[in-house]
PDB file of C-alpha atoms in Angstrom:
ATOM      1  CA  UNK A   1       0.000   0.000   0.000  1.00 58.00           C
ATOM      2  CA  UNK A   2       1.033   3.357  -1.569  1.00 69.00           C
ATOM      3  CA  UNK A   3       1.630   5.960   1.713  1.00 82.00           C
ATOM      4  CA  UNK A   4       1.737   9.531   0.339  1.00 88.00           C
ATOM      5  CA  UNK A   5       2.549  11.035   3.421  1.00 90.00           C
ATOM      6  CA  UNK A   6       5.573   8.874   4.257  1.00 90.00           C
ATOM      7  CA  UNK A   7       6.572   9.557   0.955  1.00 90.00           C
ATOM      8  CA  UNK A   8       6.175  13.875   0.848  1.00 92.00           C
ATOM      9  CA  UNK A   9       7.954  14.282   4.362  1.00 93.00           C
ATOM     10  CA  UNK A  10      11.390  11.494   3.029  1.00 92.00           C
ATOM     11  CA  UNK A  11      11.284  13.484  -0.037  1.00 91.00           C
ATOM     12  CA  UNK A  12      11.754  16.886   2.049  1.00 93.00           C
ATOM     13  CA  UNK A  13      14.580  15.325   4.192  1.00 94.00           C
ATOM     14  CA  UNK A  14      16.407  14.132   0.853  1.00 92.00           C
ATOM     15  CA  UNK A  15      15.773  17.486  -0.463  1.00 90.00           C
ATOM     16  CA  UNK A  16      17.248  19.240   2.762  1.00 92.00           C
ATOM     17  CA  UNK A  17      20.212  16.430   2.697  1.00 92.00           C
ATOM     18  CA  UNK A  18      21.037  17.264  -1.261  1.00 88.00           C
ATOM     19  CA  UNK A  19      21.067  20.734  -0.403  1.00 86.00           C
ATOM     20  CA  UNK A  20      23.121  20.727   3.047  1.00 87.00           C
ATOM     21  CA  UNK A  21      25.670  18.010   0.796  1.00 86.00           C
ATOM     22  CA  UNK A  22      25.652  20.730  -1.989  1.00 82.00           C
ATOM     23  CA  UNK A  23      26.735  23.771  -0.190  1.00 80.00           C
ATOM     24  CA  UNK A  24      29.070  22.409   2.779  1.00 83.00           C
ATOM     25  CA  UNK A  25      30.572  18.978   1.383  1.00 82.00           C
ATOM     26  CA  UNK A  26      30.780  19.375  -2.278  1.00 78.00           C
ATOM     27  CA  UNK A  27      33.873  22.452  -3.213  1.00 76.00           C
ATOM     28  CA  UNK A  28      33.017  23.052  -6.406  1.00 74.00           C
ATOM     29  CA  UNK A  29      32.319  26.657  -6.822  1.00 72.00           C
ATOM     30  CA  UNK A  30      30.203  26.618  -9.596  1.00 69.00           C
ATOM     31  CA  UNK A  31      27.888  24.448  -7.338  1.00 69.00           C
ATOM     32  CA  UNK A  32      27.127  27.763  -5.723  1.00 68.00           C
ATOM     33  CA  UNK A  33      24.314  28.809  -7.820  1.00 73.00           C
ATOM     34  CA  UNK A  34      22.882  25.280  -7.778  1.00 79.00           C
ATOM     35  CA  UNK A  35      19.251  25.403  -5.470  1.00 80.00           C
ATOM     36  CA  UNK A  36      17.530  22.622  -4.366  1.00 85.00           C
ATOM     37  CA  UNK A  37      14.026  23.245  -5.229  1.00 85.00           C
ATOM     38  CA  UNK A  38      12.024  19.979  -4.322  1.00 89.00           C
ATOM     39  CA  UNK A  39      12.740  16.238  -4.245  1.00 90.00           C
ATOM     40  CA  UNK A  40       9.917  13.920  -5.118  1.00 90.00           C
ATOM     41  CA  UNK A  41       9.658   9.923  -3.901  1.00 90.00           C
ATOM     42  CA  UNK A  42       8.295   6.936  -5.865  1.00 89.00           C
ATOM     43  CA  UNK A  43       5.017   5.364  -3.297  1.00 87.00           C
ATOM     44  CA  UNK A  44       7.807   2.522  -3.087  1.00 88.00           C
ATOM     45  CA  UNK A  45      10.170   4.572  -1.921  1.00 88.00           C
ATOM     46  CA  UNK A  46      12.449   2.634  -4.305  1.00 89.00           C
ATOM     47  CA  UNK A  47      13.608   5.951  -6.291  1.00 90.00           C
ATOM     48  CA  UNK A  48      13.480   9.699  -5.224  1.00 91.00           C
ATOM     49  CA  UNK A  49      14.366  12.619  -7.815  1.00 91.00           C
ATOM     50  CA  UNK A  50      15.863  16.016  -7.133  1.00 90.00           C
ATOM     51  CA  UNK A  51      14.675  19.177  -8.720  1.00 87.00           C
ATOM     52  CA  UNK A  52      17.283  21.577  -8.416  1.00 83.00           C
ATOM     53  CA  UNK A  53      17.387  25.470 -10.402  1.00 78.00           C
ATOM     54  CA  UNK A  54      20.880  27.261 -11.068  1.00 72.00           C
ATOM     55  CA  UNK A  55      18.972  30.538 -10.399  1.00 71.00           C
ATOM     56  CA  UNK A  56      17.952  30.510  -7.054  1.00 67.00           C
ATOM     57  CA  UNK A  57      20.598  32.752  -5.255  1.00 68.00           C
ATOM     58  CA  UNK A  58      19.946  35.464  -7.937  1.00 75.00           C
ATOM     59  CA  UNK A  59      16.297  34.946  -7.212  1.00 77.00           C
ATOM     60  CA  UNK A  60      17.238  35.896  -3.401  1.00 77.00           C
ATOM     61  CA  UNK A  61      19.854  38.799  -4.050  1.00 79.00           C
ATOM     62  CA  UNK A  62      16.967  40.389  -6.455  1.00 82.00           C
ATOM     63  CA  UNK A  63      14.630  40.160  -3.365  1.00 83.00           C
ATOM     64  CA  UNK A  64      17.255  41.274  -0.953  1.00 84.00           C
ATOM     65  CA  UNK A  65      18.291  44.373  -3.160  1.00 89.00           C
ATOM     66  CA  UNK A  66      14.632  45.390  -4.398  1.00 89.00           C
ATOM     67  CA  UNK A  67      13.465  45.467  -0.973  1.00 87.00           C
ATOM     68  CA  UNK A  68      10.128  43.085  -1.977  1.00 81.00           C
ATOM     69  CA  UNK A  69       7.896  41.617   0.305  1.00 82.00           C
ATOM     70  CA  UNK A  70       7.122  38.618  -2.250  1.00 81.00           C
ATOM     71  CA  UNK A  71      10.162  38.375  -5.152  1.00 78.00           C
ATOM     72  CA  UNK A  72       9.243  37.446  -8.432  1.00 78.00           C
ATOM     73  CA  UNK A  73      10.196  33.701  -9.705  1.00 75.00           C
ATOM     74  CA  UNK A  74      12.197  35.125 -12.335  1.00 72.00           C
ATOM     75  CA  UNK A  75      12.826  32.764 -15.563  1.00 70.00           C
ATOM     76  CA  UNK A  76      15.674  33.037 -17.489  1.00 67.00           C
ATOM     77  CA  UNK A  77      14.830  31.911 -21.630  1.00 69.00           C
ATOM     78  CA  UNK A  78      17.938  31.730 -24.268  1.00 73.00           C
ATOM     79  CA  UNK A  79      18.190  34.978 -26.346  1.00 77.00           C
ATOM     80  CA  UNK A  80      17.576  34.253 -29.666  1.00 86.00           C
ATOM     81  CA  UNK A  81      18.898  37.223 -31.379  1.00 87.00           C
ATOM     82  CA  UNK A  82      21.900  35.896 -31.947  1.00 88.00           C
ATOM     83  CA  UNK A  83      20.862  32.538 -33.889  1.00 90.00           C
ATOM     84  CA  UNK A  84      18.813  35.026 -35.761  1.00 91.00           C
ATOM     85  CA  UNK A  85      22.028  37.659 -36.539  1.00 92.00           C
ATOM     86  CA  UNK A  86      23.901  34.257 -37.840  1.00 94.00           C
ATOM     87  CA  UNK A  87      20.908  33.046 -40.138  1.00 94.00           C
ATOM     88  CA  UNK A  88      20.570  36.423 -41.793  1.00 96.00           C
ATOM     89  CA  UNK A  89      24.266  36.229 -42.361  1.00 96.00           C
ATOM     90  CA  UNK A  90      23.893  32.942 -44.230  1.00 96.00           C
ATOM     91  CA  UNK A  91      21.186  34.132 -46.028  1.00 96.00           C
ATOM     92  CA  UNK A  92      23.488  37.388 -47.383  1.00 97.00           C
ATOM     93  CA  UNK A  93      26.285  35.222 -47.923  1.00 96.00           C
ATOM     94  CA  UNK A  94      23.884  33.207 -49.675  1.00 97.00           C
ATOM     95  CA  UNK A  95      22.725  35.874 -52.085  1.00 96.00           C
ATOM     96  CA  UNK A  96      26.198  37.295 -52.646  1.00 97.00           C
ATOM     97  CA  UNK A  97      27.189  34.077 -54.106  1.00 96.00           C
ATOM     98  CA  UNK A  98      24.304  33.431 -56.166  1.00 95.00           C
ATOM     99  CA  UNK A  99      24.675  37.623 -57.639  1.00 95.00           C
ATOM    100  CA  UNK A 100      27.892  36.223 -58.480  1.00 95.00           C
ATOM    101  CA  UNK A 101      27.147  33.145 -59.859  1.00 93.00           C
ATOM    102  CA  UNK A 102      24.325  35.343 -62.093  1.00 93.00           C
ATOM    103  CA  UNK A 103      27.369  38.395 -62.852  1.00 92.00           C
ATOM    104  CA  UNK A 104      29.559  35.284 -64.402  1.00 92.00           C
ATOM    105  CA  UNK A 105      26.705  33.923 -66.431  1.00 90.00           C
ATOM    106  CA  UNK A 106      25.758  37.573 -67.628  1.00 89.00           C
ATOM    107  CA  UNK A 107      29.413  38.092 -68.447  1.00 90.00           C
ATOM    108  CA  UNK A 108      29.675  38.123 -72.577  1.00 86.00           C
ATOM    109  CA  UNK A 109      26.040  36.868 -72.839  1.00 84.00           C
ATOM    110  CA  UNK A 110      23.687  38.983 -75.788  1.00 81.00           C
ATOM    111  CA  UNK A 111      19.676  39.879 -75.243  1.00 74.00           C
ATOM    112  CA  UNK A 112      17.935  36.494 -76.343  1.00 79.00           C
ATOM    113  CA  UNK A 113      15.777  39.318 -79.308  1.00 78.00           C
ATOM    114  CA  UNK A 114      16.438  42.272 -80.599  1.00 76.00           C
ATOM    115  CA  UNK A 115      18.557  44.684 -78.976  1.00 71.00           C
ATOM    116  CA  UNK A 116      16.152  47.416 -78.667  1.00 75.00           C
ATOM    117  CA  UNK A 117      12.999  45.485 -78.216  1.00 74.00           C
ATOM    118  CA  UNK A 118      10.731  48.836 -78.075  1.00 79.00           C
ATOM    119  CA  UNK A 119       8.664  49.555 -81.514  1.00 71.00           C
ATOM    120  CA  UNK A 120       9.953  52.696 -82.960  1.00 71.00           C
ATOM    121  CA  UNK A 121       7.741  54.901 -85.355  1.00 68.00           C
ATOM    122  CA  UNK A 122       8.415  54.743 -89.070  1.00 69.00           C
ATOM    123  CA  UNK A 123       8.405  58.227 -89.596  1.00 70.00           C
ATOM    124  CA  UNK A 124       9.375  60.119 -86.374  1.00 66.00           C
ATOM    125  CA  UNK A 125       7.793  63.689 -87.098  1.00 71.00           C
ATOM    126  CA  UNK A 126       4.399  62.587 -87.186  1.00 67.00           C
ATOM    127  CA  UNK A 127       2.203  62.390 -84.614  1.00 67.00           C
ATOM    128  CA  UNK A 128      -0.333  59.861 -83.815  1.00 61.00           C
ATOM    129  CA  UNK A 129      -3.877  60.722 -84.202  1.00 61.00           C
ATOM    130  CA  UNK A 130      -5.399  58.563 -81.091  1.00 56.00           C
ATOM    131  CA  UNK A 131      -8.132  56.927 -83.210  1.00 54.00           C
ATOM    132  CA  UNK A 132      -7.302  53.731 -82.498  1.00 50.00           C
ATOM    133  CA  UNK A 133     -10.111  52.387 -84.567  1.00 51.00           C
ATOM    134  CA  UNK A 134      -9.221  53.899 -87.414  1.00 50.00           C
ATOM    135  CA  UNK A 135      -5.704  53.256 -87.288  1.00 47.00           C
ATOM    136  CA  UNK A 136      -6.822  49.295 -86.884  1.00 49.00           C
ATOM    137  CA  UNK A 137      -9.682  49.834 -89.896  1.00 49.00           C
ATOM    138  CA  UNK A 138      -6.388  51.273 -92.030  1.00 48.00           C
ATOM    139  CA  UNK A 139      -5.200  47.498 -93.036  1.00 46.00           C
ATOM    140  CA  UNK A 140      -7.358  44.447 -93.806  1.00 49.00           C
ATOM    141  CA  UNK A 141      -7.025  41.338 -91.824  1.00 48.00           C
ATOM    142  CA  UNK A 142      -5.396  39.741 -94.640  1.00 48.00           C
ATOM    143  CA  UNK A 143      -3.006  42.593 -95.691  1.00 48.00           C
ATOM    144  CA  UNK A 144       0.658  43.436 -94.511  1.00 49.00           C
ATOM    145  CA  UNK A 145       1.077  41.875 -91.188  1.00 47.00           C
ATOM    146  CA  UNK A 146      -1.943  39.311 -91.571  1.00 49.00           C
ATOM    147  CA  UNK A 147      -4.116  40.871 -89.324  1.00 49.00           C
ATOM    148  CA  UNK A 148      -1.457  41.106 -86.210  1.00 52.00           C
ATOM    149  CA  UNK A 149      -1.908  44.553 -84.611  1.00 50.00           C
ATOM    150  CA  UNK A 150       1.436  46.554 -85.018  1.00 46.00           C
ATOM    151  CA  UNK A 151       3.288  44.455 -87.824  1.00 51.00           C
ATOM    152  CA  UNK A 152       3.584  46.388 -90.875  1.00 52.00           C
ATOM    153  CA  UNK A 153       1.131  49.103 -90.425  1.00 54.00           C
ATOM    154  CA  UNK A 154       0.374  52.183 -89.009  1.00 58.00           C
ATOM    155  CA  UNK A 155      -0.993  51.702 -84.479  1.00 58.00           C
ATOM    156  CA  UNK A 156      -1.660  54.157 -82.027  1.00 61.00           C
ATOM    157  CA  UNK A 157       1.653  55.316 -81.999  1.00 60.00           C
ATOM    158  CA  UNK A 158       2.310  55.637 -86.304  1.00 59.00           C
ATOM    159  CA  UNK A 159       4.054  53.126 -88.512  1.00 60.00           C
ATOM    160  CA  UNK A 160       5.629  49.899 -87.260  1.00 58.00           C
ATOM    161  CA  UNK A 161       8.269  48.087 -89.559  1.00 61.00           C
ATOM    162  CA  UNK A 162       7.815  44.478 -90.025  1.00 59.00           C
ATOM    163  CA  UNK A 163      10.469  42.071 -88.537  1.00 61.00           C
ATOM    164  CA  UNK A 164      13.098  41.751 -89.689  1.00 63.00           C
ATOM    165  CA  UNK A 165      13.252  38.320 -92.395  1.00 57.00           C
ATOM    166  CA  UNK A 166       9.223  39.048 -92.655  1.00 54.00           C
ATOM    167  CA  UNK A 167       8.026  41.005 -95.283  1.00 53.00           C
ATOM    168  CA  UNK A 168       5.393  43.680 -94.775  1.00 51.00           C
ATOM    169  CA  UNK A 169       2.694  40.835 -96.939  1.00 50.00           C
ATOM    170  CA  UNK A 170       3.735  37.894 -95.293  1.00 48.00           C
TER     171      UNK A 170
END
């Protein structure tokens, strides 16, 4: 039979033992921030575990020098600024090496079409009229350009040569 009682008050005397071991047997200074927080007993009282918190003495000092009845538990959580400075430093790095790899590929390479891909007007000094239905009525569907808008007749903005290797007909 399980007795929780028995089992609460041995798990404060380990707790109290671990402690008293901790700060007047053990000489290991870095054992000084170490607090024994609880220590918990299996109904068998086969096993016991120790919680312990590294923080415990600052916990105190911030009590002692803030002059509060009840301190604060105070949690301490990993700052993650600095995993996040290191993965936008990849990520640059990253993208510096890939502007290269692009710059090296650009290097020497020509425009896949024309040079100057922007439809110039035939004759330059005139002006378009802004009637684009006319200008689309001015060539049949089957006359120069065959029916495309803007191949080898007059648009919105005047005459547009054909293509090169394409006659005005075809």
């Amino acid at each position: 039979m399980v007795d929780t009682a028995r089992a609460r008050r041995l798990g404060e005397a380990i707790a109290q033992i671990v402690a008293e071991m901790l700060e007047r047997r053990i000489k290991d200074p870095r054992l000084g921030f170490v607090t024994v927080t609880e220590a918990r007993v299996t109904g068998d009282l086969r096993e016991a575990t120790v919680f312990y918190t590294v923080y415990g003495l600052i916990r105190s000092e911030v009590g002692r020098q803030t002059g509060l009845k009840h301190t604060p538990s105070i949690a301490f959580e990993p700052d993650t600024v600095p995993d996040a400075v290191r993965n936008i430093e990849e990520l640059v790095t990253r993208a510096r090496v890939a502007d290269a790899a692009v710059a090296a590929a650009r290097e020497g390479a020509r425009p896949a079409g024309d040079p100057d891909p922007y439809r110039v007007r035939a004759d330059p000094d005139e002006e378009p009229d802004g009637d684009l239905e006319a200008d689309s009525a001015a060539a049949p569907a089957d006359g120069p350009g065959g029916g495309r808008p803007g191949v080898g007749r007059p648009g919105p903005l005047g005459d547009y040569p054909a293509p090169e290797g394409r006659s005005a007909g075809a």
